[in-house]
Tab-separated table of C-alpha atoms in Angstrom:
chain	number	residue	atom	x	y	z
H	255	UNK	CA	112.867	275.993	158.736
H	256	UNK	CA	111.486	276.502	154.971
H	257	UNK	CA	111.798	272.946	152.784
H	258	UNK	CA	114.926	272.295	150.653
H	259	UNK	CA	113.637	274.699	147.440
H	260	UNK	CA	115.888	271.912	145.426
H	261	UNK	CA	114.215	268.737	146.916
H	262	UNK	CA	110.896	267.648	145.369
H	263	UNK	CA	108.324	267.694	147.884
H	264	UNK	CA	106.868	264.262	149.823
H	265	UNK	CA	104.391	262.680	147.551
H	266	UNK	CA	100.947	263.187	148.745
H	267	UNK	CA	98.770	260.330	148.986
H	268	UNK	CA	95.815	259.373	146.652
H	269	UNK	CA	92.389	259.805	147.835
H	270	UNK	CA	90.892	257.388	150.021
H	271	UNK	CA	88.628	256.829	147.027
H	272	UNK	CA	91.274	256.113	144.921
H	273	UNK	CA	93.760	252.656	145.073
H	274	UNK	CA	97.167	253.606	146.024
H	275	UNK	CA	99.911	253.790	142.861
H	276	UNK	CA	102.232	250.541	142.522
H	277	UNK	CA	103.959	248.074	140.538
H	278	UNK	CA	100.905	245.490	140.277
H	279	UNK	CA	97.637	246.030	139.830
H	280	UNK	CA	94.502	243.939	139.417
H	281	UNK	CA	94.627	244.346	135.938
H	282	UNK	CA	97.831	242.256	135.347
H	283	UNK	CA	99.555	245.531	133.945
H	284	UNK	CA	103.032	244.700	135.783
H	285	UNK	CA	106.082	247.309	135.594
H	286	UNK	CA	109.653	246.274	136.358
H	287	UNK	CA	111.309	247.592	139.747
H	288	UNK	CA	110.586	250.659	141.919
H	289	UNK	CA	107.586	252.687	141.174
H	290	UNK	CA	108.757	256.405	140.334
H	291	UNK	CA	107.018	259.392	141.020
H	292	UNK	CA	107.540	262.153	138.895
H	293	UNK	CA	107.946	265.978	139.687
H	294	UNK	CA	109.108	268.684	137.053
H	295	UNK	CA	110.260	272.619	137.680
H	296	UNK	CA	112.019	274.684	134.896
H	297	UNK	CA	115.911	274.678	135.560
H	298	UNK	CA	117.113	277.159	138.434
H	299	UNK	CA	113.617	277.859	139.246
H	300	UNK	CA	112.444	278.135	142.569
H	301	UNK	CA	108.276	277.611	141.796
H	302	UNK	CA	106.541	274.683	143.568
H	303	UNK	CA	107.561	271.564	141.885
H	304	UNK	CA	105.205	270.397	140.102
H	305	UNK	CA	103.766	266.477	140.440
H	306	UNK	CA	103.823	264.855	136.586
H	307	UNK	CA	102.243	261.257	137.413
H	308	UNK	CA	104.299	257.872	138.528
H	309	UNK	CA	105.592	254.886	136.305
H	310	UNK	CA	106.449	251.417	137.235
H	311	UNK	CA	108.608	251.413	133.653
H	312	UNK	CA	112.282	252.938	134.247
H	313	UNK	CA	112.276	254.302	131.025
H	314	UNK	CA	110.030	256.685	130.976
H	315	UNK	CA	111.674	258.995	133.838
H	316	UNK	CA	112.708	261.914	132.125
H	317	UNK	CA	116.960	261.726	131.950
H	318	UNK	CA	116.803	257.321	132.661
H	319	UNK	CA	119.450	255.851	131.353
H	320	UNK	CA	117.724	253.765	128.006
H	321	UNK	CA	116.438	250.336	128.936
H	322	UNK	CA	114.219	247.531	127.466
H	323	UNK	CA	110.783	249.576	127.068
H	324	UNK	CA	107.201	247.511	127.987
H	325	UNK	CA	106.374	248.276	124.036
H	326	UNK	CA	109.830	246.032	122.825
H	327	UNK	CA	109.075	243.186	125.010
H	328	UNK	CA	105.399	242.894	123.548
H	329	UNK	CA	106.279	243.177	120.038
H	330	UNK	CA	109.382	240.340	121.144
H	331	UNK	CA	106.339	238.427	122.438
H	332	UNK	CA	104.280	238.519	119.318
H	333	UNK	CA	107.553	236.999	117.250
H	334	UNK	CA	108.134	234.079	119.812
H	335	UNK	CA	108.236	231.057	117.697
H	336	UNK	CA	105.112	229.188	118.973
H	337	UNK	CA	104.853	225.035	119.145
H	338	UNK	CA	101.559	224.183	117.260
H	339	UNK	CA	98.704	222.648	119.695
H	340	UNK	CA	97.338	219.137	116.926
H	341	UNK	CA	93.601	217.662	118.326
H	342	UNK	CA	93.330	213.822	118.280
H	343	UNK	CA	90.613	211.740	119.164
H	344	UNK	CA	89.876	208.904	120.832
H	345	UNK	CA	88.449	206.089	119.434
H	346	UNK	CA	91.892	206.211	118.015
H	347	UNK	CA	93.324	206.652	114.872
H	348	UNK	CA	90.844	209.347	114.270
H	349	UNK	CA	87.909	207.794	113.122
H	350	UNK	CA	84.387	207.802	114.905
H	351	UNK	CA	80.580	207.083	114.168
H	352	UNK	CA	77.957	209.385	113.961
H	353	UNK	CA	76.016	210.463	117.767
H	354	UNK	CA	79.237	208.456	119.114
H	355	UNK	CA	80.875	211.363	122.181
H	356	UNK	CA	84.476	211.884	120.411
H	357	UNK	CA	87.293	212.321	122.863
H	358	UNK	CA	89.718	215.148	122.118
H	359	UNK	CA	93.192	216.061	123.699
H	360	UNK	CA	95.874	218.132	122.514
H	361	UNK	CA	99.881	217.296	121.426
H	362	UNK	CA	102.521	219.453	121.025
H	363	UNK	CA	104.784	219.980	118.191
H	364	UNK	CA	108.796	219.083	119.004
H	365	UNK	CA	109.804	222.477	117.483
H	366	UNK	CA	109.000	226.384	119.106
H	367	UNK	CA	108.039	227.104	122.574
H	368	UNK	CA	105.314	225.383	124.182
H	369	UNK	CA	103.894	226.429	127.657
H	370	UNK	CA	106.029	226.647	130.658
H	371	UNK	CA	109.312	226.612	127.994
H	372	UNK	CA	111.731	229.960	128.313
H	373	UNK	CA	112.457	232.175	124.877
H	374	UNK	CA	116.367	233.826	125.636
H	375	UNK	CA	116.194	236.743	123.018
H	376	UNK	CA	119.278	237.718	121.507
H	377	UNK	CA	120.392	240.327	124.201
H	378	UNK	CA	121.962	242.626	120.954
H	379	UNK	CA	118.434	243.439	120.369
H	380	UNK	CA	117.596	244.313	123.654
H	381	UNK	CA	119.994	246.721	124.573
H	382	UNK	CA	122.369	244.008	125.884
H	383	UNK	CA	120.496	242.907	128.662
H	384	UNK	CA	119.475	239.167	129.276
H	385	UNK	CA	115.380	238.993	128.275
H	386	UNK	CA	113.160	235.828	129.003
H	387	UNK	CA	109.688	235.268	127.806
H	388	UNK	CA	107.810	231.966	129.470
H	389	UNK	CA	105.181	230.940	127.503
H	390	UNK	CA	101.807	230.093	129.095
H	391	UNK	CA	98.372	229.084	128.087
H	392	UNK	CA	95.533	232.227	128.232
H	393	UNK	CA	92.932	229.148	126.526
H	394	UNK	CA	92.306	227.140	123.866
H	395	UNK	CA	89.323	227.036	121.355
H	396	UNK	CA	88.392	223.086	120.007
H	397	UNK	CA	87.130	223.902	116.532
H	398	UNK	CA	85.405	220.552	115.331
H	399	UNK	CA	84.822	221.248	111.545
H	400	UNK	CA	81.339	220.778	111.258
H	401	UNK	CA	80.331	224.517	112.438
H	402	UNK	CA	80.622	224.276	116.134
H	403	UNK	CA	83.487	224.846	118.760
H	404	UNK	CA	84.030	224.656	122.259
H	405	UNK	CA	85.738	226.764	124.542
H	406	UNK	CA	87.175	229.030	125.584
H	407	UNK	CA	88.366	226.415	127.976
H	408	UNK	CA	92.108	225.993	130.115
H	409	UNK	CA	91.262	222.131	129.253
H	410	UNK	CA	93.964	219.795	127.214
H	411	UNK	CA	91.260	217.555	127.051
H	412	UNK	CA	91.909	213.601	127.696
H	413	UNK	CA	90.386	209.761	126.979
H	414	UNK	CA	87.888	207.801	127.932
H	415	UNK	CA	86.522	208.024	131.095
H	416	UNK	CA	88.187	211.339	132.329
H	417	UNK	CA	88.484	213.536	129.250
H	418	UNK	CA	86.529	216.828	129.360
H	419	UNK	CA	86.663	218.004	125.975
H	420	UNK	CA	84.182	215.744	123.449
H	421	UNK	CA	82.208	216.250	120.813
H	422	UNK	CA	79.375	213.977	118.906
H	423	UNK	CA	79.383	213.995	114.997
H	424	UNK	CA	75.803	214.687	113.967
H	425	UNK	CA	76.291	213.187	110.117
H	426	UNK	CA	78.722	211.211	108.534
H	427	UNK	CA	81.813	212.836	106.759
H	428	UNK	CA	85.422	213.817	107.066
H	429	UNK	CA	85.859	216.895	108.825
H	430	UNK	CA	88.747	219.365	109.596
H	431	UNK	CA	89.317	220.268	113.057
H	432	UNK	CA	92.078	221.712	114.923
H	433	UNK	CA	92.409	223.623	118.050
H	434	UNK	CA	93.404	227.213	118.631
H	435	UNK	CA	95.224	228.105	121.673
H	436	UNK	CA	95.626	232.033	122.883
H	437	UNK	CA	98.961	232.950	124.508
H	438	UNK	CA	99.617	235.058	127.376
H	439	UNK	CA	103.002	234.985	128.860
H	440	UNK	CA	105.672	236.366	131.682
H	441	UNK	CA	109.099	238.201	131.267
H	442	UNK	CA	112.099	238.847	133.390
H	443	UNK	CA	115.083	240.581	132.680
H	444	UNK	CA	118.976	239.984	133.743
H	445	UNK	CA	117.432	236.733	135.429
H	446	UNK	CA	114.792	239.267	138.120
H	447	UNK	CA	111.529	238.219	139.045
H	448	UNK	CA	108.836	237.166	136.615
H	449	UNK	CA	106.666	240.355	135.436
H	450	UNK	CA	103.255	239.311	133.291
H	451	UNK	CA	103.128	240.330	129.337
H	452	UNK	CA	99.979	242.529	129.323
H	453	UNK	CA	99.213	240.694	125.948
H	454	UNK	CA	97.502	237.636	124.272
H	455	UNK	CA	98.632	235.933	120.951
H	456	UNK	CA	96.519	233.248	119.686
H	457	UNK	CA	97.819	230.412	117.488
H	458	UNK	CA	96.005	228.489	114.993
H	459	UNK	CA	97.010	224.919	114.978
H	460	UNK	CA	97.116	222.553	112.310
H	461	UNK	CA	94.195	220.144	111.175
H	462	UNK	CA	93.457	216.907	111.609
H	463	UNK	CA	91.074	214.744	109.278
H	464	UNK	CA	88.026	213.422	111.566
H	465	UNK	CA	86.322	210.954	109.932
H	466	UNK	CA	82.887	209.678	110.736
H	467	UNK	CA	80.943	207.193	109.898
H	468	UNK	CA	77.255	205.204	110.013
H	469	UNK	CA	76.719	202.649	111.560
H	470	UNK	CA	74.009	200.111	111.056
H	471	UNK	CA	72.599	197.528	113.187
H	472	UNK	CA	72.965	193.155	111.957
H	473	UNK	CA	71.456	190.729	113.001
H	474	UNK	CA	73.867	187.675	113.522
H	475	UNK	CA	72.115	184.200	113.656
């Protein structure tokens, strides 16, 4: 019996070359729901149908019904409010001698969204459905002040004896240094599974004054 002329034929698979289509790749580039494959004829036509690609995003099927597009939540992403990441150092209150390893570790600021916290956007500007963004940390950069950095790291740093993230003044001086921290985050809409932002935002935090100092040797009798 000849195939339904008005069904769209069975997919046929990739090459065995070739990684199957789906929703997640190894890329991080995550799509929301089924995976559609896409065939096109002209209307009332009987030709083969024709195989246009597949999409893990519901909204670009020809004749979907409009939803939140991949392009919206990104540019939602970029306007999340961000908490700052401050440096301070230990010895405390910010104040160190030359050659002396300087302890570094990161606070939040009380206001935005730091890692782990969920953005609810305003579901009138996303086509009344319910959209989440969840913060996380892609790295963070320790700029010192005094011309070198370190990182890219996933460290917060720490204190004396465990902390990972120091640095050792070559000169005395005050210097500024702050720490920039590049976003990457996750999404989920109407309260579904978390889907990765295929995106990075990076911060620039605030400074802090470092200030260093000599110090020189006395003989006590």
């Amino acid at each position: 019996m000849p195939a339904n002329p008005t069904s769209p034929p069975t997919p046929t698979p990739p090459p065995a070359n070739e990684p199957p289509p789906a929703c997640q790749t190894s890329t991080g580039i995550i799509g929301i729901g089924f995976l559609y494959e896409i065939y096109a004829r002209p209307q009332g036509s009987t030709e083969p149908w024709r195989y246009l690609g597949s999409t893990c995003f519901a909204d670009q099927v020809p004749g979907a019904t409009p939803t939140v597009s991949l392009a919206q939540i990104i540019n939602a992403f970029h306007l999340t409010p961000w908490a700052t990441a401050t440096v301070s150092t230990q010895p405390e209150g910010n104040t160190t001698l030359v050659g002396l390893p300087t302890y570094a570790r990161i606070t939040w600021s009380t206001s935005g969204y730091e890692p782990g916290e969920i953005d609810t956007l305003d579901p009138a500007t996303m086509l009344g459905l319910t959209v989440q963004i969840r913060p996380r940390v892609d790295h963070y950069t320790y700029v010192f002040g005094d011309g070198t950095t370190f990182g890219p790291t996933h460290s917060d740093g720490g204190v004396w004896p465990t902390g990972d993230v120091t640095h050792a003044y070559p000169t005395p001086g005050a210097y500024q240094a702050r720490v920039d921290t590049t976003f990457t985050g996750d999404f989920r809409i109407n309260g579904g599974p978390w889907t990765q932002i295929p995106d990075t935002v990076t911060v620039t935090g605030p400074t802090t004054t470092i200030t260093v100092h000599t110090a020189k040797p006395v003989l006590v009798h």
